[in-house]
Amino acid sequence: DAKTTQPTSMDCAEGRAANLPCNHSTISGNEYVYWYRQIHSQGPQYIIHGLKNNETNEMASLIITEDRKSSTLILPHATLRDTAVYYCIAPQGGSEKLVFGKGMKLTVNP
Amino acid sequence: NAGVMQNPRHLVRRRGQEARLRCSPMKGHSHVYWYRQLPEEGLKFMVYLQKENIIDESGMPKERFSAEFPKEGPSILRIQQVVRGDSAAYFCASSPYRGPNTEAFFGQGTRLTVV
């Protein structure tokens, strides 16, 4: 997988936007950027993915830089239930295999 | 729409027994992936299957582990002669088609405890 780098942890106040960064400087042109999260010990939850253009769905927005070397996941109004480990993944060469790194622990505080 | 269903949710086996973990993908999904999460560790890819075919088993331990996804019925992850080190959460995911532009949906996992 294209190596992704995320901060170890981040705090966010409830109701505020949470901006989760990810660096993927070695990403190839055909490699998508995926975001998943794992709340406590539940199964991972798909959030969003994109290739070049910014993407938005009911959960979040994904902003990918023009050079595709980094991206930001935006949770527009974080809630306590958004506390989770967030994973930024760039499967290598279009592979379907997801390689989960250590992720980033987001804690949303009241 | 029912999500990815895994059963059992919890499984206790004595050392040396066999463990069978089942995964029913989402309706219309013909691609299944198995991942393992050891305590306090990240998720590790094990195997990717399409109906009746193993596409990628690069993450499967060489011995005791096998997986199948028959034409009818759920995908099965089978662990023979379990050992304490097999204790982990096993997650299954499914996707509707193959390719880089597809999201995978995960089940809630089976927590295997070997005593």
JSON list of C-alpha atoms in Angstrom, two decimals:
[
{"chain": "A", "resi": 1, "resn": "ASP", "atom": "CA", "xyz": [0.00, 0.00, 0.00]},
{"chain": "A", "resi": 2, "resn": "ALA", "atom": "CA", "xyz": [1.07, 3.57, -0.50]},
{"chain": "A", "resi": 3, "resn": "LYS", "atom": "CA", "xyz": [2.40, 4.47, 2.90]},
{"chain": "A", "resi": 4, "resn": "THR", "atom": "CA", "xyz": [0.08, 6.75, 4.82]},
{"chain": "A", "resi": 5, "resn": "THR", "atom": "CA", "xyz": [1.03, 8.80, 7.84]},
{"chain": "A", "resi": 6, "resn": "GLN", "atom": "CA", "xyz": [-1.43, 10.05, 10.42]},
{"chain": "A", "resi": 7, "resn": "PRO", "atom": "CA", "xyz": [-1.04, 11.73, 13.79]},
{"chain": "A", "resi": 8, "resn": "THR", "atom": "CA", "xyz": [-1.32, 9.31, 16.67]},
{"chain": "A", "resi": 9, "resn": "SER", "atom": "CA", "xyz": [-4.20, 11.12, 18.28]},
{"chain": "A", "resi": 10, "resn": "MET", "atom": "CA", "xyz": [-6.34, 14.22, 18.18]},
{"chain": "A", "resi": 11, "resn": "ASP", "atom": "CA", "xyz": [-8.94, 15.85, 20.39]},
{"chain": "A", "resi": 12, "resn": "CYS", "atom": "CA", "xyz": [-11.95, 17.77, 19.20]},
{"chain": "A", "resi": 13, "resn": "ALA", "atom": "CA", "xyz": [-14.75, 19.60, 20.98]},
{"chain": "A", "resi": 14, "resn": "GLU", "atom": "CA", "xyz": [-18.27, 18.32, 20.49]},
{"chain": "A", "resi": 15, "resn": "GLY", "atom": "CA", "xyz": [-20.11, 20.29, 17.82]},
{"chain": "A", "resi": 16, "resn": "ARG", "atom": "CA", "xyz": [-16.95, 21.56, 16.19]},
{"chain": "A", "resi": 17, "resn": "ALA", "atom": "CA", "xyz": [-15.50, 20.39, 12.91]},
{"chain": "A", "resi": 18, "resn": "ALA", "atom": "CA", "xyz": [-12.88, 17.67, 13.16]},
{"chain": "A", "resi": 19, "resn": "ASN", "atom": "CA", "xyz": [-10.16, 17.85, 10.52]},
{"chain": "A", "resi": 20, "resn": "LEU", "atom": "CA", "xyz": [-8.18, 14.63, 10.31]},
{"chain": "A", "resi": 21, "resn": "PRO", "atom": "CA", "xyz": [-5.00, 14.85, 8.22]},
{"chain": "A", "resi": 22, "resn": "CYS", "atom": "CA", "xyz": [-3.27, 12.11, 6.27]},
{"chain": "A", "resi": 23, "resn": "ASN", "atom": "CA", "xyz": [-0.05, 12.17, 4.30]},
{"chain": "A", "resi": 24, "resn": "HIS", "atom": "CA", "xyz": [0.40, 9.80, 1.37]},
{"chain": "A", "resi": 25, "resn": "SER", "atom": "CA", "xyz": [3.31, 11.29, -0.53]},
{"chain": "A", "resi": 26, "resn": "THR", "atom": "CA", "xyz": [4.13, 8.07, -2.42]},
{"chain": "A", "resi": 27, "resn": "ILE", "atom": "CA", "xyz": [0.63, 7.46, -3.72]},
{"chain": "A", "resi": 28, "resn": "SER", "atom": "CA", "xyz": [0.33, 6.41, -7.35]},
{"chain": "A", "resi": 29, "resn": "GLY", "atom": "CA", "xyz": [-2.03, 7.91, -9.88]},
{"chain": "A", "resi": 30, "resn": "ASN", "atom": "CA", "xyz": [-4.53, 5.06, -9.74]},
{"chain": "A", "resi": 31, "resn": "GLU", "atom": "CA", "xyz": [-4.58, 4.57, -5.98]},
{"chain": "A", "resi": 32, "resn": "TYR", "atom": "CA", "xyz": [-7.64, 5.74, -4.14]},
{"chain": "A", "resi": 33, "resn": "VAL", "atom": "CA", "xyz": [-7.63, 7.15, -0.62]},
{"chain": "A", "resi": 34, "resn": "TYR", "atom": "CA", "xyz": [-10.04, 5.43, 1.75]},
{"chain": "A", "resi": 35, "resn": "TRP", "atom": "CA", "xyz": [-11.12, 6.35, 5.24]},
{"chain": "A", "resi": 36, "resn": "TYR", "atom": "CA", "xyz": [-12.50, 3.88, 7.74]},
{"chain": "A", "resi": 37, "resn": "ARG", "atom": "CA", "xyz": [-13.05, 4.10, 11.44]},
{"chain": "A", "resi": 38, "resn": "GLN", "atom": "CA", "xyz": [-13.34, 1.62, 14.26]},
{"chain": "A", "resi": 39, "resn": "ILE", "atom": "CA", "xyz": [-15.40, 2.54, 17.26]},
{"chain": "A", "resi": 40, "resn": "HIS", "atom": "CA", "xyz": [-14.15, 0.70, 20.32]},
{"chain": "A", "resi": 41, "resn": "SER", "atom": "CA", "xyz": [-13.98, -2.96, 19.30]},
{"chain": "A", "resi": 42, "resn": "GLN", "atom": "CA", "xyz": [-16.72, -2.91, 16.69]},
{"chain": "A", "resi": 43, "resn": "GLY", "atom": "CA", "xyz": [-16.22, -3.78, 13.04]},
{"chain": "A", "resi": 44, "resn": "PRO", "atom": "CA", "xyz": [-14.56, -1.07, 10.94]},
{"chain": "A", "resi": 45, "resn": "GLN", "atom": "CA", "xyz": [-16.95, 1.35, 9.33]},
{"chain": "A", "resi": 46, "resn": "TYR", "atom": "CA", "xyz": [-16.47, 2.73, 5.84]},
{"chain": "A", "resi": 47, "resn": "ILE", "atom": "CA", "xyz": [-16.57, 6.52, 5.77]},
{"chain": "A", "resi": 48, "resn": "ILE", "atom": "CA", "xyz": [-15.56, 7.82, 2.36]},
{"chain": "A", "resi": 49, "resn": "HIS", "atom": "CA", "xyz": [-13.06, 7.41, -0.46]},
{"chain": "A", "resi": 50, "resn": "GLY", "atom": "CA", "xyz": [-11.74, 9.44, -3.38]},
{"chain": "A", "resi": 51, "resn": "LEU", "atom": "CA", "xyz": [-9.17, 9.60, -6.13]},
{"chain": "A", "resi": 52, "resn": "LYS", "atom": "CA", "xyz": [-8.59, 13.20, -7.17]},
{"chain": "A", "resi": 53, "resn": "ASN", "atom": "CA", "xyz": [-11.67, 15.25, -6.56]},
{"chain": "A", "resi": 54, "resn": "ASN", "atom": "CA", "xyz": [-13.05, 16.26, -3.23]},
{"chain": "A", "resi": 55, "resn": "GLU", "atom": "CA", "xyz": [-15.86, 14.04, -2.07]},
{"chain": "A", "resi": 56, "resn": "THR", "atom": "CA", "xyz": [-18.75, 14.52, 0.32]},
{"chain": "A", "resi": 57, "resn": "ASN", "atom": "CA", "xyz": [-21.34, 12.17, 1.72]},
{"chain": "A", "resi": 58, "resn": "GLU", "atom": "CA", "xyz": [-23.70, 12.11, 4.66]},
{"chain": "A", "resi": 59, "resn": "MET", "atom": "CA", "xyz": [-20.89, 11.27, 7.06]},
{"chain": "A", "resi": 60, "resn": "ALA", "atom": "CA", "xyz": [-17.95, 13.39, 6.03]},
{"chain": "A", "resi": 61, "resn": "SER", "atom": "CA", "xyz": [-16.02, 15.32, 3.42]},
{"chain": "A", "resi": 62, "resn": "LEU", "atom": "CA", "xyz": [-12.71, 14.31, 1.90]},
{"chain": "A", "resi": 63, "resn": "ILE", "atom": "CA", "xyz": [-10.37, 16.99, 0.66]},
{"chain": "A", "resi": 64, "resn": "ILE", "atom": "CA", "xyz": [-7.48, 15.75, -1.49]},
{"chain": "A", "resi": 65, "resn": "THR", "atom": "CA", "xyz": [-4.67, 18.13, -2.38]},
{"chain": "A", "resi": 66, "resn": "GLU", "atom": "CA", "xyz": [-4.03, 18.78, -6.03]},
{"chain": "A", "resi": 67, "resn": "ASP", "atom": "CA", "xyz": [-0.73, 16.88, -5.96]},
{"chain": "A", "resi": 68, "resn": "ARG", "atom": "CA", "xyz": [-2.52, 14.03, -4.12]},
{"chain": "A", "resi": 69, "resn": "LYS", "atom": "CA", "xyz": [0.23, 13.83, -1.52]},
{"chain": "A", "resi": 70, "resn": "SER", "atom": "CA", "xyz": [-2.12, 14.47, 1.36]},
{"chain": "A", "resi": 71, "resn": "SER", "atom": "CA", "xyz": [-5.77, 14.57, 2.26]},
{"chain": "A", "resi": 72, "resn": "THR", "atom": "CA", "xyz": [-8.04, 15.70, 5.06]},
{"chain": "A", "resi": 73, "resn": "LEU", "atom": "CA", "xyz": [-11.14, 14.01, 6.37]},
{"chain": "A", "resi": 74, "resn": "ILE", "atom": "CA", "xyz": [-13.63, 16.50, 7.73]},
{"chain": "A", "resi": 75, "resn": "LEU", "atom": "CA", "xyz": [-16.37, 15.61, 10.18]},
{"chain": "A", "resi": 76, "resn": "PRO", "atom": "CA", "xyz": [-18.39, 18.83, 10.03]},
{"chain": "A", "resi": 77, "resn": "HIS", "atom": "CA", "xyz": [-20.06, 18.61, 13.45]},
{"chain": "A", "resi": 78, "resn": "ALA", "atom": "CA", "xyz": [-18.31, 16.09, 15.64]},
{"chain": "A", "resi": 79, "resn": "THR", "atom": "CA", "xyz": [-20.37, 14.22, 18.22]},
{"chain": "A", "resi": 80, "resn": "LEU", "atom": "CA", "xyz": [-19.31, 12.03, 21.11]},
{"chain": "A", "resi": 81, "resn": "ARG", "atom": "CA", "xyz": [-20.16, 9.01, 18.97]},
{"chain": "A", "resi": 82, "resn": "ASP", "atom": "CA", "xyz": [-17.45, 10.01, 16.52]},
{"chain": "A", "resi": 83, "resn": "THR", "atom": "CA", "xyz": [-14.81, 9.03, 19.07]},
{"chain": "A", "resi": 84, "resn": "ALA", "atom": "CA", "xyz": [-12.95, 6.23, 17.30]},
{"chain": "A", "resi": 85, "resn": "VAL", "atom": "CA", "xyz": [-9.73, 5.20, 15.62]},
{"chain": "A", "resi": 86, "resn": "TYR", "atom": "CA", "xyz": [-9.65, 6.58, 12.10]},
{"chain": "A", "resi": 87, "resn": "TYR", "atom": "CA", "xyz": [-7.70, 4.87, 9.35]},
{"chain": "A", "resi": 88, "resn": "CYS", "atom": "CA", "xyz": [-6.47, 6.49, 6.16]},
{"chain": "A", "resi": 89, "resn": "ILE", "atom": "CA", "xyz": [-5.66, 3.78, 3.60]},
{"chain": "A", "resi": 90, "resn": "ALA", "atom": "CA", "xyz": [-4.36, 3.88, 0.05]},
{"chain": "A", "resi": 91, "resn": "PRO", "atom": "CA", "xyz": [-4.53, 0.34, -1.39]},
{"chain": "A", "resi": 92, "resn": "GLN", "atom": "CA", "xyz": [-1.56, -0.37, -3.60]},
{"chain": "A", "resi": 93, "resn": "GLY", "atom": "CA", "xyz": [-2.04, -0.47, -7.33]},
{"chain": "A", "resi": 94, "resn": "GLY", "atom": "CA", "xyz": [-5.79, -0.71, -7.20]},
{"chain": "A", "resi": 95, "resn": "SER", "atom": "CA", "xyz": [-5.73, -3.70, -4.90]},
{"chain": "A", "resi": 96, "resn": "GLU", "atom": "CA", "xyz": [-8.90, -4.58, -3.04]},
{"chain": "A", "resi": 97, "resn": "LYS", "atom": "CA", "xyz": [-6.84, -5.48, 0.00]},
{"chain": "A", "resi": 98, "resn": "LEU", "atom": "CA", "xyz": [-7.00, -2.92, 2.79]},
{"chain": "A", "resi": 99, "resn": "VAL", "atom": "CA", "xyz": [-3.86, -2.58, 4.87]},
{"chain": "A", "resi": 100, "resn": "PHE", "atom": "CA", "xyz": [-4.75, -1.01, 8.19]},
{"chain": "A", "resi": 101, "resn": "GLY", "atom": "CA", "xyz": [-1.97, 0.87, 9.92]},
{"chain": "A", "resi": 102, "resn": "LYS", "atom": "CA", "xyz": [-2.15, 2.18, 13.46]},
{"chain": "A", "resi": 103, "resn": "GLY", "atom": "CA", "xyz": [-4.66, 4.86, 12.57]},
{"chain": "A", "resi": 104, "resn": "MET", "atom": "CA", "xyz": [-5.40, 7.98, 14.56]},
{"chain": "A", "resi": 105, "resn": "LYS", "atom": "CA", "xyz": [-7.43, 8.07, 17.76]},
{"chain": "A", "resi": 106, "resn": "LEU", "atom": "CA", "xyz": [-9.96, 10.89, 17.65]},
{"chain": "A", "resi": 107, "resn": "THR", "atom": "CA", "xyz": [-11.49, 11.81, 20.97]},
{"chain": "A", "resi": 108, "resn": "VAL", "atom": "CA", "xyz": [-14.49, 14.09, 20.91]},
{"chain": "A", "resi": 109, "resn": "ASN", "atom": "CA", "xyz": [-14.87, 15.88, 24.21]},
{"chain": "A", "resi": 110, "resn": "PRO", "atom": "CA", "xyz": [-18.10, 17.31, 25.63]},
{"chain": "B", "resi": 1, "resn": "ASN", "atom": "CA", "xyz": [-30.80, -4.05, 3.86]},
{"chain": "B", "resi": 2, "resn": "ALA", "atom": "CA", "xyz": [-29.11, -6.37, 6.25]},
{"chain": "B", "resi": 3, "resn": "GLY", "atom": "CA", "xyz": [-25.46, -5.68, 6.70]},
{"chain": "B", "resi": 4, "resn": "VAL", "atom": "CA", "xyz": [-22.65, -8.19, 6.79]},
{"chain": "B", "resi": 5, "resn": "MET", "atom": "CA", "xyz": [-23.65, -10.88, 9.26]},
{"chain": "B", "resi": 6, "resn": "GLN", "atom": "CA", "xyz": [-21.10, -12.83, 11.21]},
{"chain": "B", "resi": 7, "resn": "ASN", "atom": "CA", "xyz": [-21.77, -15.66, 13.57]},
{"chain": "B", "resi": 8, "resn": "PRO", "atom": "CA", "xyz": [-21.20, -16.60, 16.18]},
{"chain": "B", "resi": 9, "resn": "ARG", "atom": "CA", "xyz": [-20.37, -13.27, 17.79]},
{"chain": "B", "resi": 10, "resn": "HIS", "atom": "CA", "xyz": [-18.40, -15.01, 20.49]},
{"chain": "B", "resi": 11, "resn": "LEU", "atom": "CA", "xyz": [-16.78, -18.42, 20.29]},
{"chain": "B", "resi": 12, "resn": "VAL", "atom": "CA", "xyz": [-14.87, -20.27, 22.96]},
{"chain": "B", "resi": 13, "resn": "ARG", "atom": "CA", "xyz": [-12.77, -23.25, 22.00]},
{"chain": "B", "resi": 14, "resn": "ARG", "atom": "CA", "xyz": [-10.36, -25.44, 23.90]},
{"chain": "B", "resi": 15, "resn": "ARG", "atom": "CA", "xyz": [-6.87, -25.88, 22.53]},
{"chain": "B", "resi": 16, "resn": "GLY", "atom": "CA", "xyz": [-6.84, -28.47, 19.79]},
{"chain": "B", "resi": 17, "resn": "GLN", "atom": "CA", "xyz": [-10.48, -28.01, 18.77]},
{"chain": "B", "resi": 18, "resn": "GLU", "atom": "CA", "xyz": [-11.70, -26.59, 15.49]},
{"chain": "B", "resi": 19, "resn": "ALA", "atom": "CA", "xyz": [-13.26, -23.17, 15.08]},
{"chain": "B", "resi": 20, "resn": "ARG", "atom": "CA", "xyz": [-15.67, -22.32, 12.27]},
{"chain": "B", "resi": 21, "resn": "LEU", "atom": "CA", "xyz": [-16.52, -18.72, 11.68]},
{"chain": "B", "resi": 22, "resn": "ARG", "atom": "CA", "xyz": [-19.31, -17.77, 9.31]},
{"chain": "B", "resi": 23, "resn": "CYS", "atom": "CA", "xyz": [-19.85, -14.66, 7.26]},
{"chain": "B", "resi": 24, "resn": "SER", "atom": "CA", "xyz": [-22.89, -13.80, 5.19]},
{"chain": "B", "resi": 25, "resn": "PRO", "atom": "CA", "xyz": [-22.10, -10.86, 2.91]},
{"chain": "B", "resi": 26, "resn": "MET", "atom": "CA", "xyz": [-24.47, -8.06, 2.15]},
{"chain": "B", "resi": 27, "resn": "LYS", "atom": "CA", "xyz": [-27.13, -8.86, -0.42]},
{"chain": "B", "resi": 28, "resn": "GLY", "atom": "CA", "xyz": [-25.71, -8.62, -3.90]},
{"chain": "B", "resi": 29, "resn": "HIS", "atom": "CA", "xyz": [-22.09, -8.76, -2.73]},
{"chain": "B", "resi": 30, "resn": "SER", "atom": "CA", "xyz": [-19.97, -11.53, -4.16]},
{"chain": "B", "resi": 31, "resn": "HIS", "atom": "CA", "xyz": [-16.59, -10.51, -2.71]},
{"chain": "B", "resi": 32, "resn": "VAL", "atom": "CA", "xyz": [-15.60, -11.38, 0.83]},
{"chain": "B", "resi": 33, "resn": "TYR", "atom": "CA", "xyz": [-12.54, -10.47, 2.87]},
{"chain": "B", "resi": 34, "resn": "TRP", "atom": "CA", "xyz": [-11.40, -11.79, 6.21]},
{"chain": "B", "resi": 35, "resn": "TYR", "atom": "CA", "xyz": [-9.31, -9.79, 8.68]},
{"chain": "B", "resi": 36, "resn": "ARG", "atom": "CA", "xyz": [-7.91, -10.64, 12.08]},
{"chain": "B", "resi": 37, "resn": "GLN", "atom": "CA", "xyz": [-7.35, -8.28, 14.97]},
{"chain": "B", "resi": 38, "resn": "LEU", "atom": "CA", "xyz": [-5.20, -9.52, 17.79]},
{"chain": "B", "resi": 39, "resn": "PRO", "atom": "CA", "xyz": [-5.69, -7.89, 21.20]},
{"chain": "B", "resi": 40, "resn": "GLU", "atom": "CA", "xyz": [-4.36, -4.33, 21.24]},
{"chain": "B", "resi": 41, "resn": "GLU", "atom": "CA", "xyz": [-3.24, -4.58, 17.63]},
{"chain": "B", "resi": 42, "resn": "GLY", "atom": "CA", "xyz": [-4.45, -3.41, 14.24]},
{"chain": "B", "resi": 43, "resn": "LEU", "atom": "CA", "xyz": [-6.44, -5.31, 11.67]},
{"chain": "B", "resi": 44, "resn": "LYS", "atom": "CA", "xyz": [-4.49, -7.67, 9.45]},
{"chain": "B", "resi": 45, "resn": "PHE", "atom": "CA", "xyz": [-5.70, -8.88, 6.09]},
{"chain": "B", "resi": 46, "resn": "MET", "atom": "CA", "xyz": [-6.04, -12.63, 5.81]},
{"chain": "B", "resi": 47, "resn": "VAL", "atom": "CA", "xyz": [-7.83, -13.66, 2.64]},
{"chain": "B", "resi": 48, "resn": "TYR", "atom": "CA", "xyz": [-9.95, -12.36, -0.20]},
{"chain": "B", "resi": 49, "resn": "LEU", "atom": "CA", "xyz": [-12.52, -14.61, -1.84]},
{"chain": "B", "resi": 50, "resn": "GLN", "atom": "CA", "xyz": [-14.98, -14.40, -4.64]},
{"chain": "B", "resi": 51, "resn": "LYS", "atom": "CA", "xyz": [-17.72, -16.97, -5.06]},
{"chain": "B", "resi": 52, "resn": "GLU", "atom": "CA", "xyz": [-15.99, -20.38, -5.21]},
{"chain": "B", "resi": 53, "resn": "ASN", "atom": "CA", "xyz": [-12.57, -18.79, -5.71]},
{"chain": "B", "resi": 54, "resn": "ILE", "atom": "CA", "xyz": [-9.73, -17.69, -3.48]},
{"chain": "B", "resi": 55, "resn": "ILE", "atom": "CA", "xyz": [-8.34, -14.52, -5.02]},
{"chain": "B", "resi": 56, "resn": "ASP", "atom": "CA", "xyz": [-5.67, -13.55, -2.50]},
{"chain": "B", "resi": 57, "resn": "GLU", "atom": "CA", "xyz": [-4.64, -15.59, 0.53]},
{"chain": "B", "resi": 58, "resn": "SER", "atom": "CA", "xyz": [-1.36, -13.82, 1.18]},
{"chain": "B", "resi": 59, "resn": "GLY", "atom": "CA", "xyz": [-2.32, -13.07, 4.78]},
{"chain": "B", "resi": 60, "resn": "MET", "atom": "CA", "xyz": [-3.37, -16.56, 5.76]},
{"chain": "B", "resi": 61, "resn": "PRO", "atom": "CA", "xyz": [-1.15, -18.54, 8.09]},
{"chain": "B", "resi": 62, "resn": "LYS", "atom": "CA", "xyz": [0.37, -21.45, 6.21]},
{"chain": "B", "resi": 63, "resn": "GLU", "atom": "CA", "xyz": [-1.08, -24.12, 8.45]},
{"chain": "B", "resi": 64, "resn": "ARG", "atom": "CA", "xyz": [-4.39, -24.81, 10.19]},
{"chain": "B", "resi": 65, "resn": "PHE", "atom": "CA", "xyz": [-6.27, -21.94, 8.53]},
{"chain": "B", "resi": 66, "resn": "SER", "atom": "CA", "xyz": [-8.54, -22.26, 5.51]},
{"chain": "B", "resi": 67, "resn": "ALA", "atom": "CA", "xyz": [-11.34, -20.26, 3.97]},
{"chain": "B", "resi": 68, "resn": "GLU", "atom": "CA", "xyz": [-14.06, -20.91, 1.49]},
{"chain": "B", "resi": 69, "resn": "PHE", "atom": "CA", "xyz": [-16.92, -19.06, -0.12]},
{"chain": "B", "resi": 70, "resn": "PRO", "atom": "CA", "xyz": [-19.20, -21.60, -1.77]},
{"chain": "B", "resi": 71, "resn": "LYS", "atom": "CA", "xyz": [-21.69, -20.91, -4.49]},
{"chain": "B", "resi": 72, "resn": "GLU", "atom": "CA", "xyz": [-24.47, -21.15, -1.95]},
{"chain": "B", "resi": 73, "resn": "GLY", "atom": "CA", "xyz": [-24.23, -20.18, 1.69]},
{"chain": "B", "resi": 74, "resn": "PRO", "atom": "CA", "xyz": [-21.91, -18.10, 3.80]},
{"chain": "B", "resi": 75, "resn": "SER", "atom": "CA", "xyz": [-18.17, -17.79, 3.66]},
{"chain": "B", "resi": 76, "resn": "ILE", "atom": "CA", "xyz": [-16.43, -19.95, 6.26]},
{"chain": "B", "resi": 77, "resn": "LEU", "atom": "CA", "xyz": [-13.11, -19.31, 7.97]},
{"chain": "B", "resi": 78, "resn": "ARG", "atom": "CA", "xyz": [-11.92, -22.54, 9.51]},
{"chain": "B", "resi": 79, "resn": "ILE", "atom": "CA", "xyz": [-9.19, -22.85, 12.09]},
{"chain": "B", "resi": 80, "resn": "GLN", "atom": "CA", "xyz": [-8.07, -26.35, 12.92]},
{"chain": "B", "resi": 81, "resn": "GLN", "atom": "CA", "xyz": [-6.36, -27.36, 16.15]},
{"chain": "B", "resi": 82, "resn": "VAL", "atom": "CA", "xyz": [-6.68, -23.92, 17.67]},
{"chain": "B", "resi": 83, "resn": "VAL", "atom": "CA", "xyz": [-3.97, -22.56, 19.93]},
{"chain": "B", "resi": 84, "resn": "ARG", "atom": "CA", "xyz": [-4.07, -19.72, 22.46]},
{"chain": "B", "resi": 85, "resn": "GLY", "atom": "CA", "xyz": [-2.44, -17.39, 19.94]},
{"chain": "B", "resi": 86, "resn": "ASP", "atom": "CA", "xyz": [-5.49, -17.70, 17.69]},
{"chain": "B", "resi": 87, "resn": "SER", "atom": "CA", "xyz": [-7.54, -15.76, 20.24]},
{"chain": "B", "resi": 88, "resn": "ALA", "atom": "CA", "xyz": [-8.56, -12.63, 18.38]},
{"chain": "B", "resi": 89, "resn": "ALA", "atom": "CA", "xyz": [-11.43, -10.80, 16.75]},
{"chain": "B", "resi": 90, "resn": "TYR", "atom": "CA", "xyz": [-12.08, -11.99, 13.22]},
{"chain": "B", "resi": 91, "resn": "PHE", "atom": "CA", "xyz": [-13.83, -9.55, 10.92]},
{"chain": "B", "resi": 92, "resn": "CYS", "atom": "CA", "xyz": [-15.41, -10.23, 7.61]},
{"chain": "B", "resi": 93, "resn": "ALA", "atom": "CA", "xyz": [-16.10, -7.59, 4.97]},
{"chain": "B", "resi": 94, "resn": "SER", "atom": "CA", "xyz": [-17.93, -7.70, 1.67]},
{"chain": "B", "resi": 95, "resn": "SER", "atom": "CA", "xyz": [-18.04, -5.58, -1.46]},
{"chain": "B", "resi": 96, "resn": "PRO", "atom": "CA", "xyz": [-20.26, -5.66, -4.53]},
{"chain": "B", "resi": 97, "resn": "TYR", "atom": "CA", "xyz": [-17.54, -5.91, -7.14]},
{"chain": "B", "resi": 98, "resn": "ARG", "atom": "CA", "xyz": [-13.84, -6.05, -7.69]},
{"chain": "B", "resi": 99, "resn": "GLY", "atom": "CA", "xyz": [-11.65, -3.08, -8.31]},
{"chain": "B", "resi": 100, "resn": "PRO", "atom": "CA", "xyz": [-10.08, -0.11, -6.60]},
{"chain": "B", "resi": 101, "resn": "ASN", "atom": "CA", "xyz": [-13.18, 2.08, -6.58]},
{"chain": "B", "resi": 102, "resn": "THR", "atom": "CA", "xyz": [-15.32, 0.10, -4.20]},
{"chain": "B", "resi": 103, "resn": "GLU", "atom": "CA", "xyz": [-15.98, 0.31, -0.52]},
{"chain": "B", "resi": 104, "resn": "ALA", "atom": "CA", "xyz": [-16.00, -2.70, 1.78]},
{"chain": "B", "resi": 105, "resn": "PHE", "atom": "CA", "xyz": [-18.57, -3.15, 4.53]},
{"chain": "B", "resi": 106, "resn": "PHE", "atom": "CA", "xyz": [-17.59, -4.96, 7.68]},
{"chain": "B", "resi": 107, "resn": "GLY", "atom": "CA", "xyz": [-19.46, -7.21, 10.03]},
{"chain": "B", "resi": 108, "resn": "GLN", "atom": "CA", "xyz": [-19.33, -6.93, 13.80]},
{"chain": "B", "resi": 109, "resn": "GLY", "atom": "CA", "xyz": [-16.82, -9.70, 14.08]},
{"chain": "B", "resi": 110, "resn": "THR", "atom": "CA", "xyz": [-16.43, -13.02, 15.84]},
{"chain": "B", "resi": 111, "resn": "ARG", "atom": "CA", "xyz": [-14.42, -12.95, 19.01]},
{"chain": "B", "resi": 112, "resn": "LEU", "atom": "CA", "xyz": [-12.59, -16.21, 19.38]},
{"chain": "B", "resi": 113, "resn": "THR", "atom": "CA", "xyz": [-11.23, -17.18, 22.76]},
{"chain": "B", "resi": 114, "resn": "VAL", "atom": "CA", "xyz": [-9.06, -20.25, 23.04]},
{"chain": "B", "resi": 115, "resn": "VAL", "atom": "CA", "xyz": [-8.82, -21.68, 26.54]}
]
